[in-house]
Amino acid sequence: MKYALSSLALAASLGSAQMAAAQTEIEFWHAFTGRLGDLVAEQVETFNGSQSDYVVKATHKGNYSETLNAGIAAFRAGEQPEILMVFEVGTATMMAAKGAIKPVYTVMEEAGAEFDQSKYIGSVKGYYTAPDGNMLSLPFNSSTPVLWINRDMLSEAGIDPDTDLSTWEKVGAVLDQLKEAGVQCPMTTAWQSWIHLENLSAYHDVPFATQDNGFAGTDTELAFNGEAQVAHISAMGEWAKDGKFIYAGRRNEGGANFRAGECALFTESSAGYAGIKSEAQFDFEVRPLPYWEAVTAEPQNTIIGGASLWVMEGHEAEDYQGVAAFLNFLSSPEIQAKWHQDTGYLPITAEAGDLTREQGFYDENPGTDIAVIQMTAKEPTANSKGLRLGSFDQIRTIIDEELEAVWSGDKDAQAALDSAVERGNALLRRFEQASQ
């Protein structure tokens, strides 16, 4: 009997080993930690448990910039993963990396996988499509900026928490009241370039750059030193000088201040929902991003931030079969709806949005559909489709430097934005030459 049990154990062990050997491993490099990292791990675990042909191995490679750089270095060394998460500002860089990427529509087609590109939300997929309309990468975590409100802090300052904050003019008046009430942090922000220049431009239907913000060609020039952008940055500069706008950092450092209940208003990604919901010990609310009534009678649409999943060249056909299966899994209505509800990221398909509504999530969590409405209420224009600029990560660093000079009072808005445009255009010319 002992021999029989040992034989069975050996057979089971060999069977498991053979199954493991038969599974095709897919490497997926991403930039998420914390709660978002846990949710990615959950998605991977669910996929791996749903079938026995493939096993996805998810690896955190640092922040967005670090993950992109890791992918580039790995490709040069011949050690690239099958799937690489790349933030939206790296799109032009990936498109120019000829021989390094395998377009997602090609991956799906060669794998014989079902792939209906029309089901993806236009304002989301448009960021990642070729001129012929085919998707180059798969949208994964797409968000758009909104205004987060600490309702308790407004009430304590004697302000009706339901007060209208739809325009920047009205926000300015509330900031005055908050300052007069002794609030130390009336407003802060995350991702200053993305929200207060890139999205400001799209939301007011003015160009951030020529050539349809880079979509029409690499011979684009920056144009965010226009009247609307200068007026907005000037106003924020005045708020900073008066202690009404508190600058916390270039990325999402302000999120910690808001979640700790220190700031009344916070411009941040819709994906801030996961962290705010789990940490905030106060009554919070999400509102649409404000617009300037002096510039437009009504806003256009905001644009996305976040990242998409790029498939790297240099792997076997069976690897791409697994990639196609995993990407289809991620796009399924059930997985997308859960991701949207857990994180605040936009659903990438209309089906996932419809399922979320049917499940009653928006009714139970008022305001969580604001980002979706803000992105999809209007058909995007050439100015609001998105941005496709080479060396954009470096250009954002330039913008950050110049905006910081405004917040500190060292430069006025016009001088700072003129300088950012001039410095950024030099990078665009080098990218254009390298792409030819």
GROMACS .gro file of C-alpha atoms in nm:
model
  436
    1MET     CA    1   0.000   0.000   0.000
    2LYS     CA    2   0.286   0.235   0.088
    3TYR     CA    3   0.444   0.151  -0.249
    4ALA     CA    4   0.114   0.218  -0.426
    5LEU     CA    5   0.074   0.555  -0.255
    6SER     CA    6   0.433   0.645  -0.338
    7SER     CA    7   0.373   0.550  -0.700
    8LEU     CA    8   0.060   0.764  -0.712
    9ALA     CA    9   0.245   1.057  -0.553
   10LEU     CA   10   0.526   1.018  -0.806
   11ALA     CA   11   0.280   1.004  -1.094
   12ALA     CA   12   0.099   1.313  -0.967
   13SER     CA   13   0.430   1.494  -0.927
   14LEU     CA   14   0.538   1.400  -1.279
   15GLY     CA   15   0.200   1.504  -1.412
   16SER     CA   16   0.227   1.844  -1.246
   17ALA     CA   17   0.578   1.888  -1.377
   18GLN     CA   18   0.469   1.796  -1.729
   19MET     CA   19   0.177   2.039  -1.708
   20ALA     CA   20   0.407   2.317  -1.584
   21ALA     CA   21   0.652   2.237  -1.863
   22ALA     CA   22   0.371   2.246  -2.118
   23GLN     CA   23   0.252   2.589  -2.008
   24THR     CA   24   0.380   2.882  -2.212
   25GLU     CA   25   0.513   3.159  -1.990
   26ILE     CA   26   0.423   3.520  -2.076
   27GLU     CA   27   0.621   3.802  -1.916
   28PHE     CA   28   0.428   4.119  -1.834
   29TRP     CA   29   0.623   4.421  -1.706
   30HIS     CA   30   0.424   4.695  -1.533
   31ALA     CA   31   0.459   5.008  -1.321
   32PHE     CA   32   0.209   4.948  -1.041
   33THR     CA   33   0.264   4.913  -0.667
   34GLY     CA   34   0.033   4.936  -0.366
   35ARG     CA   35  -0.337   4.887  -0.419
   36LEU     CA   36  -0.306   4.899  -0.799
   37GLY     CA   37  -0.025   4.645  -0.790
   38ASP     CA   38  -0.246   4.415  -0.584
   39LEU     CA   39  -0.528   4.448  -0.835
   40VAL     CA   40  -0.297   4.368  -1.128
   41ALA     CA   41  -0.175   4.060  -0.939
   42GLU     CA   42  -0.538   3.960  -0.888
   43GLN     CA   43  -0.609   3.989  -1.261
   44VAL     CA   44  -0.305   3.779  -1.346
   45GLU     CA   45  -0.396   3.517  -1.087
   46THR     CA   46  -0.752   3.499  -1.220
   47PHE     CA   47  -0.630   3.452  -1.578
   48ASN     CA   48  -0.374   3.190  -1.481
   49GLY     CA   49  -0.640   2.998  -1.290
   50SER     CA   50  -0.890   3.017  -1.575
   51GLN     CA   51  -0.690   2.802  -1.818
   52SER     CA   52  -0.389   2.569  -1.827
   53ASP     CA   53  -0.212   2.661  -2.151
   54TYR     CA   54  -0.041   2.982  -2.042
   55VAL     CA   55   0.098   3.137  -1.728
   56VAL     CA   56   0.146   3.512  -1.709
   57LYS     CA   57   0.430   3.634  -1.488
   58ALA     CA   58   0.379   3.997  -1.381
   59THR     CA   59   0.682   4.199  -1.271
   60HIS     CA   60   0.696   4.553  -1.133
   61LYS     CA   61   0.973   4.751  -1.305
   62GLY     CA   62   0.949   5.089  -1.133
   63ASN     CA   63   0.747   5.398  -1.218
   64TYR     CA   64   0.621   5.470  -1.569
   65SER     CA   65   0.948   5.621  -1.693
   66GLU     CA   66   1.156   5.346  -1.537
   67THR     CA   67   0.936   5.073  -1.685
   68LEU     CA   68   0.963   5.222  -2.034
   69ASN     CA   69   1.343   5.252  -2.001
   70ALA     CA   70   1.365   4.895  -1.871
   71GLY     CA   71   1.173   4.770  -2.173
   72ILE     CA   72   1.396   4.959  -2.416
   73ALA     CA   73   1.712   4.830  -2.248
   74ALA     CA   74   1.577   4.474  -2.242
   75PHE     CA   75   1.497   4.483  -2.615
   76ARG     CA   76   1.849   4.600  -2.696
   77ALA     CA   77   1.981   4.308  -2.491
   78GLY     CA   78   1.741   4.059  -2.650
   79GLU     CA   79   1.566   3.999  -2.317
   80GLN     CA   80   1.239   4.185  -2.372
   81PRO     CA   81   0.911   4.071  -2.215
   82GLU     CA   82   0.614   3.977  -2.427
   83ILE     CA   83   0.402   4.261  -2.280
   84LEU     CA   84   0.525   4.602  -2.167
   85MET     CA   85   0.317   4.869  -1.994
   86VAL     CA   86   0.396   5.211  -2.141
   87PHE     CA   87   0.242   5.538  -2.024
   88GLU     CA   88   0.057   5.748  -2.276
   89VAL     CA   89   0.337   6.000  -2.326
   90GLY     CA   90   0.558   5.718  -2.452
   91THR     CA   91   0.322   5.633  -2.741
   92ALA     CA   92   0.516   5.822  -3.011
   93THR     CA   93   0.840   5.672  -2.884
   94MET     CA   94   0.698   5.320  -2.912
   95MET     CA   95   0.556   5.388  -3.258
   96ALA     CA   96   0.899   5.504  -3.373
   97ALA     CA   97   1.068   5.192  -3.233
   98LYS     CA   98   1.050   5.002  -3.560
   99GLY     CA   99   1.121   4.633  -3.520
  100ALA     CA  100   1.064   4.648  -3.146
  101ILE     CA  101   0.687   4.631  -3.126
  102LYS     CA  102   0.423   4.403  -3.273
  103PRO     CA  103   0.092   4.591  -3.323
  104VAL     CA  104  -0.185   4.444  -3.110
  105TYR     CA  105  -0.421   4.413  -3.410
  106THR     CA  106  -0.154   4.202  -3.584
  107VAL     CA  107  -0.106   3.986  -3.274
  108MET     CA  108  -0.479   3.918  -3.259
  109GLU     CA  109  -0.510   3.853  -3.630
  110GLU     CA  110  -0.220   3.608  -3.643
  111ALA     CA  111  -0.345   3.430  -3.332
  112GLY     CA  112  -0.691   3.393  -3.484
  113ALA     CA  113  -0.835   3.562  -3.176
  114GLU     CA  114  -1.166   3.746  -3.172
  115PHE     CA  115  -1.085   4.118  -3.174
  116ASP     CA  116  -1.355   4.373  -3.249
  117GLN     CA  117  -1.182   4.710  -3.243
  118SER     CA  118  -1.514   4.894  -3.268
  119LYS     CA  119  -1.612   4.794  -2.913
  120TYR     CA  120  -1.335   5.004  -2.759
  121ILE     CA  121  -1.432   5.358  -2.656
  122GLY     CA  122  -1.318   5.596  -2.929
  123SER     CA  123  -1.171   5.864  -2.703
  124VAL     CA  124  -0.962   5.596  -2.532
  125LYS     CA  125  -0.845   5.383  -2.823
  126GLY     CA  126  -0.780   5.687  -3.043
  127TYR     CA  127  -0.467   5.758  -2.844
  128TYR     CA  128  -0.318   5.425  -2.945
  129THR     CA  129  -0.425   5.380  -3.307
  130ALA     CA  130  -0.235   5.409  -3.633
  131PRO     CA  131  -0.351   5.657  -3.901
  132ASP     CA  132  -0.544   5.371  -4.065
  133GLY     CA  133  -0.748   5.322  -3.746
  134ASN     CA  134  -0.588   4.996  -3.633
  135MET     CA  135  -0.493   4.962  -3.268
  136LEU     CA  136  -0.120   4.948  -3.200
  137SER     CA  137  -0.147   4.875  -2.829
  138LEU     CA  138  -0.423   4.778  -2.588
  139PRO     CA  139  -0.555   5.050  -2.354
  140PHE     CA  140  -0.514   4.921  -1.999
  141ASN     CA  141  -0.537   5.185  -1.732
  142SER     CA  142  -0.694   5.497  -1.877
  143SER     CA  143  -0.803   5.787  -1.660
  144THR     CA  144  -0.889   6.153  -1.697
  145PRO     CA  145  -0.856   6.444  -1.454
  146VAL     CA  146  -1.140   6.548  -1.224
  147LEU     CA  147  -1.187   6.774  -0.922
  148TRP     CA  148  -1.190   6.601  -0.583
  149ILE     CA  149  -1.359   6.782  -0.294
  150ASN     CA  150  -1.326   6.750   0.083
  151ARG     CA  151  -1.688   6.829   0.171
  152ASP     CA  152  -1.617   6.839   0.545
  153MET     CA  153  -1.349   7.104   0.504
  154LEU     CA  154  -1.580   7.321   0.294
  155SER     CA  155  -1.850   7.295   0.560
  156GLU     CA  156  -1.605   7.381   0.839
  157ALA     CA  157  -1.503   7.690   0.644
  158GLY     CA  158  -1.866   7.800   0.622
  159ILE     CA  159  -1.902   7.708   0.255
  160ASP     CA  160  -2.194   7.506   0.120
  161PRO     CA  161  -2.032   7.176   0.014
  162ASP     CA  162  -2.277   7.160  -0.275
  163THR     CA  163  -2.157   7.496  -0.410
  164ASP     CA  164  -2.108   7.518  -0.786
  165LEU     CA  165  -1.745   7.454  -0.881
  166SER     CA  166  -1.800   7.395  -1.251
  167THR     CA  167  -1.584   7.688  -1.364
  168TRP     CA  168  -1.242   7.816  -1.260
  169GLU     CA  169  -1.398   8.153  -1.193
  170LYS     CA  170  -1.618   7.992  -0.927
  171VAL     CA  171  -1.328   7.788  -0.793
  172GLY     CA  172  -1.131   8.111  -0.753
  173ALA     CA  173  -1.409   8.263  -0.543
  174VAL     CA  174  -1.419   7.954  -0.317
  175LEU     CA  175  -1.041   7.962  -0.278
  176ASP     CA  176  -1.077   8.319  -0.152
  177GLN     CA  177  -1.329   8.202   0.107
  178LEU     CA  178  -1.115   7.907   0.214
  179LYS     CA  179  -0.812   8.131   0.261
  180GLU     CA  180  -1.013   8.382   0.462
  181ALA     CA  181  -1.137   8.095   0.683
  182GLY     CA  182  -0.777   8.006   0.767
  183VAL     CA  183  -0.749   7.688   0.558
  184GLN     CA  184  -0.379   7.614   0.508
  185CYS     CA  185  -0.424   7.415   0.185
  186PRO     CA  186  -0.722   7.542  -0.014
  187MET     CA  187  -0.615   7.353  -0.329
  188THR     CA  188  -0.338   7.123  -0.448
  189THR     CA  189  -0.283   6.918  -0.762
  190ALA     CA  190  -0.122   6.608  -0.903
  191TRP     CA  191   0.042   6.579  -1.247
  192GLN     CA  192   0.052   6.953  -1.318
  193SER     CA  193   0.144   6.934  -1.689
  194TRP     CA  194  -0.114   6.666  -1.768
  195ILE     CA  195  -0.399   6.843  -1.589
  196HIS     CA  196  -0.321   7.213  -1.616
  197LEU     CA  197  -0.176   7.230  -1.966
  198GLU     CA  198  -0.246   6.913  -2.165
  199ASN     CA  199  -0.603   6.866  -2.048
  200LEU     CA  200  -0.669   7.237  -2.010
  201SER     CA  201  -0.591   7.274  -2.381
  202ALA     CA  202  -0.814   6.985  -2.489
  203TYR     CA  203  -1.099   7.088  -2.257
  204HIS     CA  204  -1.102   7.437  -2.410
  205ASP     CA  205  -1.046   7.306  -2.764
  206VAL     CA  206  -0.720   7.493  -2.819
  207PRO     CA  207  -0.406   7.331  -2.958
  208PHE     CA  208  -0.130   7.201  -2.734
  209ALA     CA  209   0.084   7.149  -3.045
  210THR     CA  210   0.053   7.190  -3.420
  211GLN     CA  211  -0.014   6.906  -3.664
  212ASP     CA  212  -0.321   6.795  -3.468
  213ASN     CA  213  -0.116   6.768  -3.149
  214GLY     CA  214   0.133   6.548  -3.331
  215PHE     CA  215  -0.112   6.298  -3.476
  216ALA     CA  216  -0.061   6.436  -3.829
  217GLY     CA  217   0.317   6.416  -3.828
  218THR     CA  218   0.643   6.444  -3.640
  219ASP     CA  219   0.702   6.794  -3.780
  220THR     CA  220   0.489   6.931  -3.498
  221GLU     CA  221   0.565   7.235  -3.285
  222LEU     CA  222   0.444   7.307  -2.933
  223ALA     CA  223   0.170   7.570  -2.900
  224PHE     CA  224   0.075   7.567  -2.532
  225ASN     CA  225   0.193   7.924  -2.480
  226GLY     CA  226  -0.134   8.057  -2.620
  227GLU     CA  227  -0.376   8.298  -2.458
  228ALA     CA  228  -0.592   8.040  -2.280
  229GLN     CA  229  -0.300   7.848  -2.130
  230VAL     CA  230  -0.117   8.165  -2.021
  231ALA     CA  231  -0.430   8.299  -1.852
  232HIS     CA  232  -0.479   7.975  -1.658
  233ILE     CA  233  -0.118   7.945  -1.543
  234SER     CA  234  -0.120   8.316  -1.451
  235ALA     CA  235  -0.425   8.261  -1.230
  236MET     CA  236  -0.265   7.959  -1.064
  237GLY     CA  237   0.054   8.158  -1.013
  238GLU     CA  238  -0.144   8.426  -0.830
  239TRP     CA  239  -0.317   8.158  -0.621
  240ALA     CA  240   0.024   8.011  -0.535
  241LYS     CA  241   0.156   8.353  -0.430
  242ASP     CA  242  -0.149   8.407  -0.208
  243GLY     CA  243  -0.128   8.062  -0.046
  244LYS     CA  244  -0.451   7.942  -0.213
  245PHE     CA  245  -0.276   7.684  -0.431
  246ILE     CA  246  -0.018   7.465  -0.258
  247TYR     CA  247   0.227   7.292  -0.489
  248ALA     CA  248   0.332   6.951  -0.358
  249GLY     CA  249   0.532   6.797  -0.642
  250ARG     CA  250   0.549   6.691  -1.005
  251ARG     CA  251   0.377   6.356  -0.981
  252ASN     CA  252   0.110   6.266  -0.725
  253GLU     CA  253   0.266   6.393  -0.405
  254GLY     CA  254  -0.041   6.610  -0.343
  255GLY     CA  255  -0.253   6.296  -0.313
  256ALA     CA  256  -0.114   6.221   0.032
  257ASN     CA  257  -0.209   6.570   0.150
  258PHE     CA  258  -0.564   6.538   0.020
  259ARG     CA  259  -0.619   6.186   0.150
  260ALA     CA  260  -0.494   6.299   0.493
  261GLY     CA  261  -0.767   6.565   0.500
  262GLU     CA  262  -0.526   6.859   0.471
  263CYS     CA  263  -0.656   7.012   0.145
  264ALA     CA  264  -1.005   7.120   0.042
  265LEU     CA  265  -0.978   7.084  -0.337
  266PHE     CA  266  -0.759   6.851  -0.540
  267THR     CA  267  -0.720   6.820  -0.916
  268GLU     CA  268  -0.619   6.460  -0.983
  269SER     CA  269  -0.687   6.157  -1.199
  270SER     CA  270  -1.022   5.981  -1.177
  271ALA     CA  271  -0.809   5.682  -1.076
  272GLY     CA  272  -0.743   5.856  -0.746
  273TYR     CA  273  -1.070   5.693  -0.641
  274ALA     CA  274  -0.906   5.371  -0.515
  275GLY     CA  275  -0.668   5.546  -0.276
  276ILE     CA  276  -0.909   5.817  -0.164
  277LYS     CA  277  -1.185   5.568  -0.091
  278SER     CA  278  -0.956   5.345   0.114
  279GLU     CA  279  -0.776   5.619   0.310
  280ALA     CA  280  -0.995   5.929   0.341
  281GLN     CA  281  -1.154   5.975   0.684
  282PHE     CA  282  -1.382   6.252   0.559
  283ASP     CA  283  -1.678   6.301   0.328
  284PHE     CA  284  -1.538   6.339  -0.024
  285GLU     CA  285  -1.690   6.396  -0.364
  286VAL     CA  286  -1.577   6.397  -0.726
  287ARG     CA  287  -1.679   6.676  -0.964
  288PRO     CA  288  -1.604   6.749  -1.330
  289LEU     CA  289  -1.281   6.931  -1.405
  290PRO     CA  290  -1.357   7.307  -1.403
  291TYR     CA  291  -1.332   7.517  -1.720
  292TRP     CA  292  -1.286   7.889  -1.786
  293GLU     CA  293  -1.616   8.054  -1.876
  294ALA     CA  294  -1.416   8.342  -2.021
  295VAL     CA  295  -1.266   8.105  -2.278
  296THR     CA  296  -1.559   7.882  -2.374
  297ALA     CA  297  -1.933   7.862  -2.314
  298GLU     CA  298  -1.902   7.490  -2.246
  299PRO     CA  299  -1.608   7.252  -2.229
  300GLN     CA  300  -1.506   7.008  -2.502
  301ASN     CA  301  -1.369   6.681  -2.360
  302THR     CA  302  -1.074   6.588  -2.147
  303ILE     CA  303  -0.808   6.345  -2.266
  304ILE     CA  304  -0.669   6.032  -2.109
  305GLY     CA  305  -0.366   5.958  -1.902
  306GLY     CA  306  -0.245   5.621  -1.786
  307ALA     CA  307  -0.091   5.348  -1.994
  308SER     CA  308  -0.145   5.085  -2.258
  309LEU     CA  309   0.002   4.741  -2.313
  310TRP     CA  310   0.250   4.703  -2.598
  311VAL     CA  311   0.349   4.365  -2.739
  312MET     CA  312   0.720   4.328  -2.806
  313GLU     CA  313   0.871   4.159  -3.110
  314GLY     CA  314   1.116   3.870  -3.091
  315HIS     CA  315   0.903   3.590  -2.947
  316GLU     CA  316   0.759   3.261  -3.072
  317ALA     CA  317   0.414   3.218  -3.228
  318GLU     CA  318   0.292   3.020  -2.925
  319ASP     CA  319   0.393   3.311  -2.702
  320TYR     CA  320   0.176   3.546  -2.904
  321GLN     CA  321  -0.113   3.300  -2.878
  322GLY     CA  322  -0.087   3.341  -2.501
  323VAL     CA  323  -0.057   3.719  -2.530
  324ALA     CA  324  -0.374   3.731  -2.739
  325ALA     CA  325  -0.561   3.518  -2.486
  326PHE     CA  326  -0.449   3.738  -2.195
  327LEU     CA  327  -0.535   4.066  -2.371
  328ASN     CA  328  -0.880   3.934  -2.462
  329PHE     CA  329  -0.928   3.830  -2.100
  330LEU     CA  330  -0.837   4.182  -1.983
  331SER     CA  331  -1.084   4.333  -2.232
  332SER     CA  332  -1.377   4.114  -2.127
  333PRO     CA  333  -1.675   4.310  -1.985
  334GLU     CA  334  -1.660   4.140  -1.644
  335ILE     CA  335  -1.287   4.200  -1.590
  336GLN     CA  336  -1.303   4.556  -1.725
  337ALA     CA  337  -1.608   4.645  -1.516
  338LYS     CA  338  -1.438   4.520  -1.200
  339TRP     CA  339  -1.117   4.707  -1.283
  340HIS     CA  340  -1.316   5.028  -1.346
  341GLN     CA  341  -1.509   4.993  -1.023
  342ASP     CA  342  -1.205   4.902  -0.810
  343THR     CA  343  -0.973   5.171  -0.942
  344GLY     CA  344  -1.160   5.464  -1.096
  345TYR     CA  345  -0.987   5.402  -1.429
  346LEU     CA  346  -1.215   5.433  -1.730
  347PRO     CA  347  -1.376   5.122  -1.876
  348ILE     CA  348  -1.204   5.070  -2.212
  349THR     CA  349  -1.515   4.925  -2.376
  350ALA     CA  350  -1.874   5.044  -2.389
  351GLU     CA  351  -1.982   4.695  -2.275
  352ALA     CA  352  -1.791   4.731  -1.948
  353GLY     CA  353  -1.946   5.071  -1.885
  354ASP     CA  354  -2.293   4.936  -1.955
  355LEU     CA  355  -2.234   4.639  -1.724
  356THR     CA  356  -2.116   4.871  -1.445
  357ARG     CA  357  -2.434   5.075  -1.479
  358GLU     CA  358  -2.651   4.760  -1.484
  359GLN     CA  359  -2.480   4.639  -1.165
  360GLY     CA  360  -2.588   4.961  -0.992
  361PHE     CA  361  -2.235   5.082  -0.918
  362TYR     CA  362  -2.294   5.439  -1.035
  363ASP     CA  363  -2.614   5.465  -0.829
  364GLU     CA  364  -2.437   5.336  -0.518
  365ASN     CA  365  -2.128   5.554  -0.575
  366PRO     CA  366  -2.248   5.892  -0.705
  367GLY     CA  367  -1.999   6.076  -0.922
  368THR     CA  368  -1.800   5.774  -1.030
  369ASP     CA  369  -1.941   5.806  -1.382
  370ILE     CA  370  -1.830   6.169  -1.417
  371ALA     CA  371  -1.498   6.076  -1.579
  372VAL     CA  372  -1.673   5.858  -1.837
  373ILE     CA  373  -1.924   6.133  -1.920
  374GLN     CA  374  -1.652   6.398  -1.934
  375MET     CA  375  -1.456   6.188  -2.184
  376THR     CA  376  -1.740   6.070  -2.405
  377ALA     CA  377  -2.009   6.342  -2.407
  378LYS     CA  378  -1.860   6.506  -2.716
  379GLU     CA  379  -1.688   6.373  -3.024
  380PRO     CA  380  -1.317   6.458  -2.993
  381THR     CA  381  -1.173   6.733  -3.214
  382ALA     CA  382  -0.822   6.764  -3.355
  383ASN     CA  383  -0.735   6.955  -3.037
  384SER     CA  384  -0.897   6.707  -2.798
  385LYS     CA  385  -0.817   6.365  -2.944
  386GLY     CA  386  -0.498   6.340  -2.746
  387LEU     CA  387  -0.126   6.403  -2.784
  388ARG     CA  388   0.134   6.215  -2.985
  389LEU     CA  389   0.467   6.383  -2.932
  390GLY     CA  390   0.815   6.240  -2.942
  391SER     CA  391   1.041   6.277  -2.637
  392PHE     CA  392   0.730   6.378  -2.443
  393ASP     CA  393   0.857   6.242  -2.112
  394GLN     CA  394   1.151   6.482  -2.136
  395ILE     CA  395   0.923   6.764  -2.254
  396ARG     CA  396   0.708   6.714  -1.945
  397THR     CA  397   1.018   6.754  -1.730
  398ILE     CA  398   1.085   7.087  -1.902
  399ILE     CA  399   0.725   7.194  -1.842
  400ASP     CA  400   0.754   7.094  -1.475
  401GLU     CA  401   1.065   7.308  -1.436
  402GLU     CA  402   0.902   7.611  -1.595
  403LEU     CA  403   0.578   7.577  -1.399
  404GLU     CA  404   0.774   7.553  -1.076
  405ALA     CA  405   0.935   7.886  -1.167
  406VAL     CA  406   0.584   8.036  -1.190
  407TRP     CA  407   0.469   7.889  -0.858
  408SER     CA  408   0.782   8.024  -0.684
  409GLY     CA  409   0.733   8.369  -0.837
  410ASP     CA  410   1.058   8.358  -1.037
  411LYS     CA  411   0.884   8.385  -1.377
  412ASP     CA  412   0.552   8.508  -1.510
  413ALA     CA  413   0.333   8.261  -1.699
  414GLN     CA  414   0.407   8.395  -2.047
  415ALA     CA  415   0.784   8.383  -2.001
  416ALA     CA  416   0.772   8.035  -1.849
  417LEU     CA  417   0.551   7.886  -2.120
  418ASP     CA  418   0.747   8.057  -2.398
  419SER     CA  419   1.064   7.903  -2.256
  420ALA     CA  420   0.903   7.558  -2.225
  421VAL     CA  421   0.786   7.575  -2.588
  422GLU     CA  422   1.129   7.679  -2.714
  423ARG     CA  423   1.312   7.412  -2.514
  424GLY     CA  424   1.056   7.144  -2.601
  425ASN     CA  425   1.066   7.222  -2.972
  426ALA     CA  426   1.441   7.155  -2.974
  427LEU     CA  427   1.367   6.802  -2.850
  428LEU     CA  428   1.092   6.757  -3.109
  429ARG     CA  429   1.331   6.849  -3.392
  430ARG     CA  430   1.583   6.591  -3.274
  431PHE     CA  431   1.307   6.329  -3.249
  432GLU     CA  432   1.185   6.418  -3.600
  433GLN     CA  433   1.535   6.379  -3.746
  434ALA     CA  434   1.585   6.046  -3.568
  435SER     CA  435   1.251   5.918  -3.701
  436GLN     CA  436   1.331   5.985  -4.067
   0.00000   0.00000   0.00000
